[in-house]
Coordinates of C-alpha atoms in Angstrom, one line a residue:
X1 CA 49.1 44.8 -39.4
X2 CA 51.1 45.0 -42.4
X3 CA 52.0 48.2 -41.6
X4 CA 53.1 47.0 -38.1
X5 CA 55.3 44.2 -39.4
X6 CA 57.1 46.4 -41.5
X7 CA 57.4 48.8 -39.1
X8 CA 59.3 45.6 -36.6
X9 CA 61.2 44.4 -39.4
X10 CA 63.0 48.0 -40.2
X11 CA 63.6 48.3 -36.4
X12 CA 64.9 45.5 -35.6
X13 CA 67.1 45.1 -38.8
X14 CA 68.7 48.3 -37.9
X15 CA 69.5 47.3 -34.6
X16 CA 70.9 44.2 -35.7
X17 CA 73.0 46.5 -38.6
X18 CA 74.3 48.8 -35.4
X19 CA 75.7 45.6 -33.4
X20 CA 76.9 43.8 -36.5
X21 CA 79.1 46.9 -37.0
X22 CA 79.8 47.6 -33.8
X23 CA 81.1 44.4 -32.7
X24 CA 84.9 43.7 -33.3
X25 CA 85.0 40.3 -34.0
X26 CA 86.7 38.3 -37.5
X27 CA 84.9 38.0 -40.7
X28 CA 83.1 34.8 -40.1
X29 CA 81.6 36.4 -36.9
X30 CA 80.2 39.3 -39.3
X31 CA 79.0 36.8 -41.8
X32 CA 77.3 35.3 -38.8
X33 CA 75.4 38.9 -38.3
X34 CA 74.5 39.1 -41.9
X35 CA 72.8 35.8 -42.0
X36 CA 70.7 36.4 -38.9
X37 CA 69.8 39.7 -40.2
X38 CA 68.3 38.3 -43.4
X39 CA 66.6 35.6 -41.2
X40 CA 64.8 37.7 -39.2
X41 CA 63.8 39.7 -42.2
X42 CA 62.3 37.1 -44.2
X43 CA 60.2 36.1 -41.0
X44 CA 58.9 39.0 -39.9
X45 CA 58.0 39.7 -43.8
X46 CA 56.1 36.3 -44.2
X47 CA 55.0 37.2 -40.4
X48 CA 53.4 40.4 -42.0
X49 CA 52.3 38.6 -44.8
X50 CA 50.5 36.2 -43.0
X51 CA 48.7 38.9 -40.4
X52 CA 47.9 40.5 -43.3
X53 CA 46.3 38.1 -45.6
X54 CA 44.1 36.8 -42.3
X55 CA 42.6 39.8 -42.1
X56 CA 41.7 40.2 -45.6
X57 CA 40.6 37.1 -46.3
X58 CA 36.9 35.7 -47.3
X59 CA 35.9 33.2 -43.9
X60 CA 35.2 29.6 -44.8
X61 CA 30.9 30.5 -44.8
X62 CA 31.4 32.3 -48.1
X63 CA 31.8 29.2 -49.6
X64 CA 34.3 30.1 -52.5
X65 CA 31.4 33.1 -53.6
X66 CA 32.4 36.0 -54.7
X67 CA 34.6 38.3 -52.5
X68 CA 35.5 41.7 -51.9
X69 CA 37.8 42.5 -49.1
X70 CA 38.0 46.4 -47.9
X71 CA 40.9 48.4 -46.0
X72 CA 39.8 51.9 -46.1
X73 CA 37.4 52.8 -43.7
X74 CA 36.7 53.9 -40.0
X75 CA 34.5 52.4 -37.6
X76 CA 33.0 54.9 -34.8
X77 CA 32.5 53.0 -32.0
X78 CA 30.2 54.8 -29.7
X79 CA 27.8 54.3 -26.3
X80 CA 24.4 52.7 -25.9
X81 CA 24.3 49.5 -28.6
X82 CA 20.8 47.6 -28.4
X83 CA 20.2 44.5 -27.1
X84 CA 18.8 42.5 -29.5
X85 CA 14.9 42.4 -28.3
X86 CA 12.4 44.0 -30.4
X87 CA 9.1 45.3 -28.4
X88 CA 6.0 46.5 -29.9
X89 CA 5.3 50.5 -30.2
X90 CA 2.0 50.0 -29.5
X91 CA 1.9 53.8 -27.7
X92 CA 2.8 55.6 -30.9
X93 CA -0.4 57.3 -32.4
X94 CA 0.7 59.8 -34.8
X95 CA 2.6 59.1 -37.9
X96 CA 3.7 61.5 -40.5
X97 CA 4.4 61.5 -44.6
X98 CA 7.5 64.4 -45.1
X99 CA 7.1 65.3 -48.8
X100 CA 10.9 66.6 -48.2
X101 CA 11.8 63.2 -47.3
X102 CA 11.3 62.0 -51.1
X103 CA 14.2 63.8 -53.9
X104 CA 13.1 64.9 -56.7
X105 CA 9.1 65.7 -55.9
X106 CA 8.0 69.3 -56.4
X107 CA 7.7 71.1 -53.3
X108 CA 4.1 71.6 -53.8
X109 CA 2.9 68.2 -53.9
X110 CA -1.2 67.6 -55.0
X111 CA -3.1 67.1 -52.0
X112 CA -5.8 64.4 -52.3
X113 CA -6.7 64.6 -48.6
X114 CA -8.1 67.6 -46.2
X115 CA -7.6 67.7 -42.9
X116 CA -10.0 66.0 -40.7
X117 CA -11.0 63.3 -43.6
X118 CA -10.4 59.4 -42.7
X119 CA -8.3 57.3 -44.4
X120 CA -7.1 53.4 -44.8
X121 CA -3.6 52.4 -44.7
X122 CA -2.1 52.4 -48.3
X123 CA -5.0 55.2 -48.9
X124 CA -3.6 58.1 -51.1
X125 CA -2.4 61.5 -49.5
X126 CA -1.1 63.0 -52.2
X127 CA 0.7 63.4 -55.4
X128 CA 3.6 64.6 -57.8
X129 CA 2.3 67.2 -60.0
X130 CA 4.5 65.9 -62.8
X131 CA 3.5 62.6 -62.8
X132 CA 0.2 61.8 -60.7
X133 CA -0.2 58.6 -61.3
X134 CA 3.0 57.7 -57.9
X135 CA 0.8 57.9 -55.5
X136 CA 2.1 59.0 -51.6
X137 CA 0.3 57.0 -49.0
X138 CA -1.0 56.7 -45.8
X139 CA 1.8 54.3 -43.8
X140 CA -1.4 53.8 -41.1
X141 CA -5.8 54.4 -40.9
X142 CA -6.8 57.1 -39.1
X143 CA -7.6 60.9 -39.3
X144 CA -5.7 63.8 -41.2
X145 CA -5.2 65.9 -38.6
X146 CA -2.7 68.3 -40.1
X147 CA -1.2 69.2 -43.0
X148 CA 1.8 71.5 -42.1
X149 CA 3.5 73.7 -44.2
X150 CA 7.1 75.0 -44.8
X151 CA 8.6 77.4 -46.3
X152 CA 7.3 79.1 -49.7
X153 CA 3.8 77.1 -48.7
X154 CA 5.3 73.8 -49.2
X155 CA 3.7 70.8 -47.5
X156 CA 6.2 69.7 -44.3
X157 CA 4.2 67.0 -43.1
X158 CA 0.9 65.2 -43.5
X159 CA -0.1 64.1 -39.9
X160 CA -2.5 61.1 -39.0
X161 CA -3.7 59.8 -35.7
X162 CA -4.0 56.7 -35.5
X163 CA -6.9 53.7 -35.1
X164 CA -6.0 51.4 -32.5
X165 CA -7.0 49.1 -35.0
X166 CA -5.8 49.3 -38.4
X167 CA -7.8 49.3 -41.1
X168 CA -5.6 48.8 -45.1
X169 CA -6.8 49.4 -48.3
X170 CA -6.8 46.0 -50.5
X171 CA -5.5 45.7 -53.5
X172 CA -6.2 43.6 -56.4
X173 CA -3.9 40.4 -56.6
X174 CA -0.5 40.5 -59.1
X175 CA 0.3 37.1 -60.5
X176 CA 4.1 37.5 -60.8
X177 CA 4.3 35.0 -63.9
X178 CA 1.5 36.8 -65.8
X179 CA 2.1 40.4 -65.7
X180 CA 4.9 42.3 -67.4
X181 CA 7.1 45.0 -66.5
X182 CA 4.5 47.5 -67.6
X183 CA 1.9 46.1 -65.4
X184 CA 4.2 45.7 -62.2
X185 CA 5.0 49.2 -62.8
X186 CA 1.8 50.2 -62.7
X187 CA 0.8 48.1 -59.7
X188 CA 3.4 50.0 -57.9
X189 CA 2.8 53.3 -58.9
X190 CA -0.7 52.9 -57.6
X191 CA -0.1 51.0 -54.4
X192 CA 2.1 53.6 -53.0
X193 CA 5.0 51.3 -53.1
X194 CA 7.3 53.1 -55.9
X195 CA 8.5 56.1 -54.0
X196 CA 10.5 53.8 -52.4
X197 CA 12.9 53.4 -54.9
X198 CA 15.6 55.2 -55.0
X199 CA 17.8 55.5 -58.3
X200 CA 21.4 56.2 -58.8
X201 CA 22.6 58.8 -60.3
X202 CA 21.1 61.6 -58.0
X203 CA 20.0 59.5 -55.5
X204 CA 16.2 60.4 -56.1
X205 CA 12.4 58.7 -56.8
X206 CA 13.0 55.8 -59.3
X207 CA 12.0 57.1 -63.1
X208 CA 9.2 54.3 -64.3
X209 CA 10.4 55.3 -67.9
X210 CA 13.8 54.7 -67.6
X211 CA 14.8 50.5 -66.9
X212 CA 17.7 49.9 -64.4
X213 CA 20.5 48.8 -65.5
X214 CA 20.5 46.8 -62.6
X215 CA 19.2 46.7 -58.8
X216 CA 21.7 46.8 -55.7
X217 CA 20.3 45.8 -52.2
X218 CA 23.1 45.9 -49.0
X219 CA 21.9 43.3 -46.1
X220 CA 24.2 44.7 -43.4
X221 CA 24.4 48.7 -42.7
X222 CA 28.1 49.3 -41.1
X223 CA 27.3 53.2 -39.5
X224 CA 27.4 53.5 -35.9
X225 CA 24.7 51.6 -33.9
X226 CA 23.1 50.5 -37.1
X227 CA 20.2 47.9 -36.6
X228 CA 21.5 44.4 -37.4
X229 CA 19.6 43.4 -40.5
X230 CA 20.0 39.6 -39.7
X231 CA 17.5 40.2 -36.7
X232 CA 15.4 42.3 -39.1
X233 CA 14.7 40.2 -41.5
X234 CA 13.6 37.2 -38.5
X235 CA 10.4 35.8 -39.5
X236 CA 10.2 37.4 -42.6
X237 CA 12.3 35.7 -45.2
X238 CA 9.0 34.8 -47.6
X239 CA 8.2 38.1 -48.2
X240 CA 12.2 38.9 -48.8
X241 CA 12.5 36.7 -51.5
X242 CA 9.2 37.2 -52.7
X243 CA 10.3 41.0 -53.3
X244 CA 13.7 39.7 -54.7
X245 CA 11.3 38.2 -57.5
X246 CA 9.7 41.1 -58.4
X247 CA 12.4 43.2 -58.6
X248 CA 14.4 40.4 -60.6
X249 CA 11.3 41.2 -63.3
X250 CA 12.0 44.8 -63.3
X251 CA 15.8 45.3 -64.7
X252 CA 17.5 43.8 -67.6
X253 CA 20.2 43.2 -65.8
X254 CA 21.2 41.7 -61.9
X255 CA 20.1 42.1 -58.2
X256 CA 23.0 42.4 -56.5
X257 CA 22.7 41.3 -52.9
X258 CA 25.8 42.3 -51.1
X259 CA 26.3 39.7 -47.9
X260 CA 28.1 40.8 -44.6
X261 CA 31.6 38.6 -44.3
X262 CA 32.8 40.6 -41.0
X263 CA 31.4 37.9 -38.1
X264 CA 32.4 34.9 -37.1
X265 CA 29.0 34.0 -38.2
X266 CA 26.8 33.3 -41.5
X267 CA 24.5 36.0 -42.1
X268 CA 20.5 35.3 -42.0
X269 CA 19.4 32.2 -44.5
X270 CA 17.4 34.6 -45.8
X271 CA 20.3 36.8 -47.3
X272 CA 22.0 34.2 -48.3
X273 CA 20.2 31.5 -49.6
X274 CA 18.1 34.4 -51.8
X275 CA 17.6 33.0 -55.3
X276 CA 17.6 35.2 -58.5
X277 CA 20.1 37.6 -57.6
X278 CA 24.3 38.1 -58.0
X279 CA 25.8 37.8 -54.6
X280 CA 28.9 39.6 -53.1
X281 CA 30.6 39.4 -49.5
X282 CA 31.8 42.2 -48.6
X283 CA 34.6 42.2 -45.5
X284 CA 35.5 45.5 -44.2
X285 CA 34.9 48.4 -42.1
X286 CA 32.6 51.3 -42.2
X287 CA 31.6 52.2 -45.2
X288 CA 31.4 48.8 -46.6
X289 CA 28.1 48.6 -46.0
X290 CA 26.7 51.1 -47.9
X291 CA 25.3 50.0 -51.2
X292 CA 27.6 52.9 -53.1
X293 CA 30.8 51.4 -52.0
X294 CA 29.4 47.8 -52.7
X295 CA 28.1 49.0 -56.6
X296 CA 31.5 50.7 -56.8
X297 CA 33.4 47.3 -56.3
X298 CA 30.6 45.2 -58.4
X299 CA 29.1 47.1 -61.2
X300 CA 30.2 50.5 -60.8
X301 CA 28.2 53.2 -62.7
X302 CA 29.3 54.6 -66.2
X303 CA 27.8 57.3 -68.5
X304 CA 24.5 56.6 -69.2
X305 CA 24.2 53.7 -66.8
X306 CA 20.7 54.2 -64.4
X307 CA 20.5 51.7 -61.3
X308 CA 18.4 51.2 -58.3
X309 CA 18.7 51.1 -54.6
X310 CA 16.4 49.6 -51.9
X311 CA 16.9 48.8 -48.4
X312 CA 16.1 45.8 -46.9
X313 CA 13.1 46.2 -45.1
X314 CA 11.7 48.4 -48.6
X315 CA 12.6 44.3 -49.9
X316 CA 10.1 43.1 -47.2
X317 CA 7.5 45.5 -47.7
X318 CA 7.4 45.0 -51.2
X319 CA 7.1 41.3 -50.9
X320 CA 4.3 42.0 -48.6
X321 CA 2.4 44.0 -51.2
X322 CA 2.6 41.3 -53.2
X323 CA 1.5 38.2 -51.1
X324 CA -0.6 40.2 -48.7
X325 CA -2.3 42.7 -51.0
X326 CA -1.7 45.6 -49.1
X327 CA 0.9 48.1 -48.2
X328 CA 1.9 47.1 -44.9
X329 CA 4.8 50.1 -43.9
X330 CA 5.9 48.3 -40.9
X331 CA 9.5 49.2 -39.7
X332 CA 11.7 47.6 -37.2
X333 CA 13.5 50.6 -35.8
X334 CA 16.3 50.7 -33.2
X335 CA 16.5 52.8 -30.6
X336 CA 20.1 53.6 -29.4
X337 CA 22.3 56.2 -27.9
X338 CA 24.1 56.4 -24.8
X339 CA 21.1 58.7 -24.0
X340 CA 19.1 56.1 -24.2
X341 CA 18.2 54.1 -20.7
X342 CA 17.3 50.7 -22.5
X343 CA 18.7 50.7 -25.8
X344 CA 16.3 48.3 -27.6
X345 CA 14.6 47.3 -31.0
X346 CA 10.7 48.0 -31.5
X347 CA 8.8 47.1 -33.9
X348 CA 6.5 50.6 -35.4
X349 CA 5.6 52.0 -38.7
X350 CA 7.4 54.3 -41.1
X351 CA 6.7 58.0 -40.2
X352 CA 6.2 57.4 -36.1
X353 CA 6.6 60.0 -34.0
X354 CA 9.7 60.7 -32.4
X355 CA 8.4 61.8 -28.7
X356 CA 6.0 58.8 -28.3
X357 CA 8.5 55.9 -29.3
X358 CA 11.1 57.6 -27.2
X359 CA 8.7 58.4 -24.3
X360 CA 10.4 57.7 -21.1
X361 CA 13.4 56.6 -22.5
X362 CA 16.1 59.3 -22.2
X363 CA 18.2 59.6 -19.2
X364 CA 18.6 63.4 -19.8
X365 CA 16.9 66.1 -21.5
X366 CA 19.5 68.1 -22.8
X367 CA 20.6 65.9 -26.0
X368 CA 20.6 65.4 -29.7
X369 CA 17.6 63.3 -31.3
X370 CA 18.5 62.1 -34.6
X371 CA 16.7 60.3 -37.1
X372 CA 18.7 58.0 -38.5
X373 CA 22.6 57.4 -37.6
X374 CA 25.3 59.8 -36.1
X375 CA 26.9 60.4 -39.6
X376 CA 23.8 61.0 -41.8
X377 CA 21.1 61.7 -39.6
X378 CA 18.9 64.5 -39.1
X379 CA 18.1 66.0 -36.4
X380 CA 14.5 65.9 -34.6
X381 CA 12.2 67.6 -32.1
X382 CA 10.4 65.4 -30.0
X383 CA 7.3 66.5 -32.2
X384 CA 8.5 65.6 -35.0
X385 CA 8.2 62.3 -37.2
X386 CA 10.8 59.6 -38.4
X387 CA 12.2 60.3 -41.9
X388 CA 11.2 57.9 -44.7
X389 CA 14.0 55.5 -45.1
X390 CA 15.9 55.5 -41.7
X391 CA 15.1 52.6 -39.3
X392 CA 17.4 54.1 -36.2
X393 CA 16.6 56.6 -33.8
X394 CA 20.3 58.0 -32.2
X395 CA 20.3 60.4 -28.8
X396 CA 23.4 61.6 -27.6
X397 CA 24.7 64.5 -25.4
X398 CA 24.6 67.7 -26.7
X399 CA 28.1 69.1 -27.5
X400 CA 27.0 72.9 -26.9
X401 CA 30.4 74.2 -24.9
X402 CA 33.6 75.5 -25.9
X403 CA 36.3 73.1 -25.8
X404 CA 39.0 75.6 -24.2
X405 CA 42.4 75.1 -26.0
X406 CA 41.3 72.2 -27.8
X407 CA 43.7 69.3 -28.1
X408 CA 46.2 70.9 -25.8
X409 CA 44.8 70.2 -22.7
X410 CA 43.5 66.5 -22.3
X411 CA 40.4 65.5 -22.2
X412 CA 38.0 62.8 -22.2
X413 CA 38.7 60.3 -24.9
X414 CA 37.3 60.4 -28.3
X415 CA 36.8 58.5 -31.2
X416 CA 39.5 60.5 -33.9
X417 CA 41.3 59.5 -37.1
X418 CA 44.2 61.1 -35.7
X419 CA 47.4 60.2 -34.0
X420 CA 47.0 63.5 -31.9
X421 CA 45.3 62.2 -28.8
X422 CA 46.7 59.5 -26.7
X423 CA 43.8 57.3 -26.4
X424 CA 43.9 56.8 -30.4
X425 CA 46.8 54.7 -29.0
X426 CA 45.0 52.8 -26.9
X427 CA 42.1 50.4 -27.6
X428 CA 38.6 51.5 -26.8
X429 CA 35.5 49.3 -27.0
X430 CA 33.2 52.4 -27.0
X431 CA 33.5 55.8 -26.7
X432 CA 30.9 58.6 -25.0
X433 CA 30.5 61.2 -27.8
X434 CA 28.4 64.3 -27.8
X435 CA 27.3 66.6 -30.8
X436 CA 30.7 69.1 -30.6
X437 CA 32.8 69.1 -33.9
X438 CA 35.9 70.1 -31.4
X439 CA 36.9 73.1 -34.4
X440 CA 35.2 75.4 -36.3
X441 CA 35.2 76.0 -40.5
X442 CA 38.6 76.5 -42.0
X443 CA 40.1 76.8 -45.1
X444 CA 39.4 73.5 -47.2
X445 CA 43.1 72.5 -48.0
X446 CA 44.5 69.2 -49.4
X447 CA 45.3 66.7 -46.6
X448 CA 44.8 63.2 -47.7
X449 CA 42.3 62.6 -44.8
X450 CA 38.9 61.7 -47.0
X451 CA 41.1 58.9 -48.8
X452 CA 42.6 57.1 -45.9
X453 CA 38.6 56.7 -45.0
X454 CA 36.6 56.3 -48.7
X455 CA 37.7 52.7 -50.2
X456 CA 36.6 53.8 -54.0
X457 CA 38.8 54.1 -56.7
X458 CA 38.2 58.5 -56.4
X459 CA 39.3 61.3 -55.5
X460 CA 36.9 62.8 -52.9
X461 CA 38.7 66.0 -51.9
X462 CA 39.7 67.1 -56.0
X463 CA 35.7 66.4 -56.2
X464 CA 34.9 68.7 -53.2
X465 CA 37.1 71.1 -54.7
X466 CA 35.3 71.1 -58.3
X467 CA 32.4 71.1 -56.9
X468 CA 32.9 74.3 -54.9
X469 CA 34.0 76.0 -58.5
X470 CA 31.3 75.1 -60.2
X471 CA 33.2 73.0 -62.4
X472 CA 30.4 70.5 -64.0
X473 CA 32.7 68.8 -66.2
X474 CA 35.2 68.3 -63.5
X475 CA 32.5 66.8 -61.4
X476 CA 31.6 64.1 -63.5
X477 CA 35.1 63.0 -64.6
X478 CA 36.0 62.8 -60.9
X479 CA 32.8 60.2 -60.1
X480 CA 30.2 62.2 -58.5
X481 CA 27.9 59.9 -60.5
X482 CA 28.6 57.5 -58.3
X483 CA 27.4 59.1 -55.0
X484 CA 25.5 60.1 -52.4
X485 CA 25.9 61.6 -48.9
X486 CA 26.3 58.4 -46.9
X487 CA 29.3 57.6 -49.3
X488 CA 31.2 60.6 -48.2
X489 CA 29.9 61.0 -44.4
X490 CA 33.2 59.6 -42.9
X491 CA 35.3 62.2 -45.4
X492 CA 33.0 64.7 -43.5
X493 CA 33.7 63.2 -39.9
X494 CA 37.6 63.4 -40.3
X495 CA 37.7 66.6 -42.2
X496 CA 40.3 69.5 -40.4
X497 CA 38.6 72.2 -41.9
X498 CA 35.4 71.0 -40.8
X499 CA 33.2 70.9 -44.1
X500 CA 29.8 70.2 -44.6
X501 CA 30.9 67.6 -47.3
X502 CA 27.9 66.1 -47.6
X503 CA 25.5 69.4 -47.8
X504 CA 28.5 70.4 -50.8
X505 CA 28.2 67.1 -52.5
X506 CA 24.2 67.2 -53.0
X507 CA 24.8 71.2 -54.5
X508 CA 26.9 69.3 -56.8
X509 CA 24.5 67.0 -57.8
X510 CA 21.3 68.7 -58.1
X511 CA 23.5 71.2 -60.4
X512 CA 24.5 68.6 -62.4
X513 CA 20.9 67.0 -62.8
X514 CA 19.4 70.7 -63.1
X515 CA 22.0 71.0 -66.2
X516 CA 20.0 67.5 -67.7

């Protein structure tokens, strides 16, 4: 808007310049001219100004807290949003643990299971060989009936059908004001609960040895047709903050909570009337919701520093472990996509298989599944099984035809960074996208693009560049420390020479953490 202002007030001065000179009239007329001219400019500057400051601004429900406001940023706004009812998946009977799923495991993990043996929910499955006491569990009770392997013999997936009824594994109670950090640590290990930590740098399994400097948790998730977490989190605020407590016993330092300001709209009470923990809003486009950007802009990472990551629902099931006494895995997973008949909530468990919670709900059979959102997804059979940490399911057209001539001849309209189409001009509520990339791989050259889109204090295309040399040093000066793939999916999405930005940023950082 600023922009826009500016843009009105250099316009519109100069026509003003070109009739003040033009007009042959006495000096006092000129005068006249002059005056007006400096009028106008000084309104449409405070004009500008004042657009600019509303947009940027903390609303009145933060209550004077902590605010961050956030220009950079794009937000792809695509078909086939969910309502916001959440139906059982009762139909789903096979879930799956994906060894892959968790960084930094071996890719042999230690099976404790054999196909065909029966096991409780929260039951070991298997283990890391270098450290066997974190435990991988069973998300539900049933039967192992597979154990599928990858490449090199690795373990791809550890299959269970289901009990109609489930069956969990009990736990001995944890009294929170009793135990110490050693003894939570250990409760978690064992329960299953800990490879659900992730830890920054590297983005991988939490290291029990190593305490967090401190603990970052987003409540709101900004990528396309994300799951609103304020629905999420309905009926389950106990076991949030009771999760909040343990993990306020596990650091030295803060939880960071970082709180949605975009909606007209409070977030959940349960976000943000959460006690023990340091909280942010956060007002801005996609990617402010992604815990990187939000630790950037809080507590950003130095040499040295180690910090941890959870989602919110990881928040929920922990506090469930702790007031329930079992690992309850259930997920609230949205189903979107303008693939998608009824794009809808349900309620399943981690690891459900794609084909049964999507059964009879795709309006064509020739599209993209993907676990997870259009940006940082992966994409799925209908056999397969729901990743670890994602709690969206996105289907959208296939993209598998070539786009003759490209941008000269036009087209449908399409979501684009770029002034080059006409309907970037005009304002679209949501757009029909399908899987093609409109280009092919070119030369990776300078353009600016990843900065207009990342709002960190970085460089993201000097890192992409050091990165492809090799050049370790380089890496770490320019703040690779800092991220993950999500960070940099939107550098990805606007690149021109189409580069897998994200597959060149984890190279970077498993050389960097293979170095030590």
């Amino acid at each position: 808007m600023r922009k826009t202002a500016l843009s009105g007030i250099f316009l519109i001065s100069g026509l003003l310049s070109i009739q003040a000179q033009s007009t042959t009239s006495s000096p006092s007329s000129n005068s006249f001219w002059i005056v007006l001219i400096v009028v106008v400019l000084a309104a449409l500057g405070l004009l500008g100004d004042l657009f600019y400051r509303k947009g940027s601004k903390a609303p009145s429900y933060t209550g004077g807290g902590k605010f961050v406001g956030l220009q950079k940023g794009f937000n792809l706004n695509i078909q086939g949003a969910a309502s916001s009812k959440i139906v059982e998946g009762g139909q789903v009977t096979r879930f799956a643990v994906i060894p892959p799923n968790f960084r930094g495991i071996s890719p042999i993990p230690k099976m404790e299971v054999n196909e065909g043996d029966e096991v409780k929910a929260g039951d070991p499955l298997f283990h890391d060989k270098n450290d066997e006491s974190i435990k991988y569990v069973a998300p539900v009770s049933g039967e192992v009936i597979a154990i599928n392997r990858g490449e090199k013999r690795s373990i791809a997936e550890v299959v269970i059908l289901a009990d109609k009824d489930q069956k969990y594994r009990e736990l001995p109670a944890l009294d929170l004001q009793k135990s110490d950090r050693a003894s939570i640590i250990s409760y978690l290990k064992s329960s299953g609960f800990w490879p659900l930590i992730n830890q920054r740098p590297f983005d991988v399994i939490a290291d029990p040895e190593v305490t967090p400097k401190n603990i970052f948790i987003s409540t709101f998730d900004t990528a396309p047709l994300a799951p609103d977490l304020n629905l999420v989190v309905e009926g389950q605020e106990a076991a949030f903050q009771q999760g909040l407590d343990v993990l306020s016993k596990l650091t030295d330092g803060k939880v960071y909570l970082g709180l949605n300001a975009n909606g007209s709209q409070a977030p959940n009470k349960a976000f943000t009337g959460a006690q023990h923990v340091e909280k942010t809003w956060f007002k801005g486009i996609h990617p402010a919701g992604n815990v990187g950007i939000q630790m950037h802009h809080t507590a950003p990472i130095k040499n040295g520093d180690v910090v941890w990551t959870l989602g919110v629902q990881e928040v929920i099931t922990l506090g469930k472990l702790i007031l329930d006494r079992h690992m309850d895995m259930g997920r609230v997973v949205v189903i979107c996509g303008s693939e998608v008949k009824d794009p809808h909530y349900v309620r399943t468990v981690v690891g459900a298989n794609i084909g049964e919670l999507l059964a009879g709900s795709l309006t064509d059979t020739h599209s993209r599944i993907i676990s997870g959102d259009v940006l940082t997804g992966e994409a799925k059979k209908p056999e397969g099984f729901l990743n670890i940490h994602d709690d969206q399911v996105t289907v959208i057209p296939e993209g598998d035809y070539y786009d003759t001539f490209g941008w000269l001849v036009p087209g449908k309209a399409i979501p684009s960074l770029s002034k080059t189409y006409f309907n970037s001009w005009v304002d679209h509520k949501a757009y029909n996208v399908d899987t093609n990339t409109h280009g092919e791989k070119r030369a990776l050259v300078v353009t600016g693009q990843y900065e207009k889109v990342l709002p960190m204090d970085i460089y993201p295309q000097h890192l992409i560049k050091s990165i492809l040399a090799g050049d370790l040093e380089s890496m770490e000066g320019l703040g690779i420390l800092e991220l993950s793939e999500e960070d940099l999916a939107l550098c990805e999405y606007v690149c021109t020479s189409k580069s897998p930005v994200q597959k060149i940023l984890r190279e970077g950082l498993n050389a960097i953490r293979e170095q030590g």
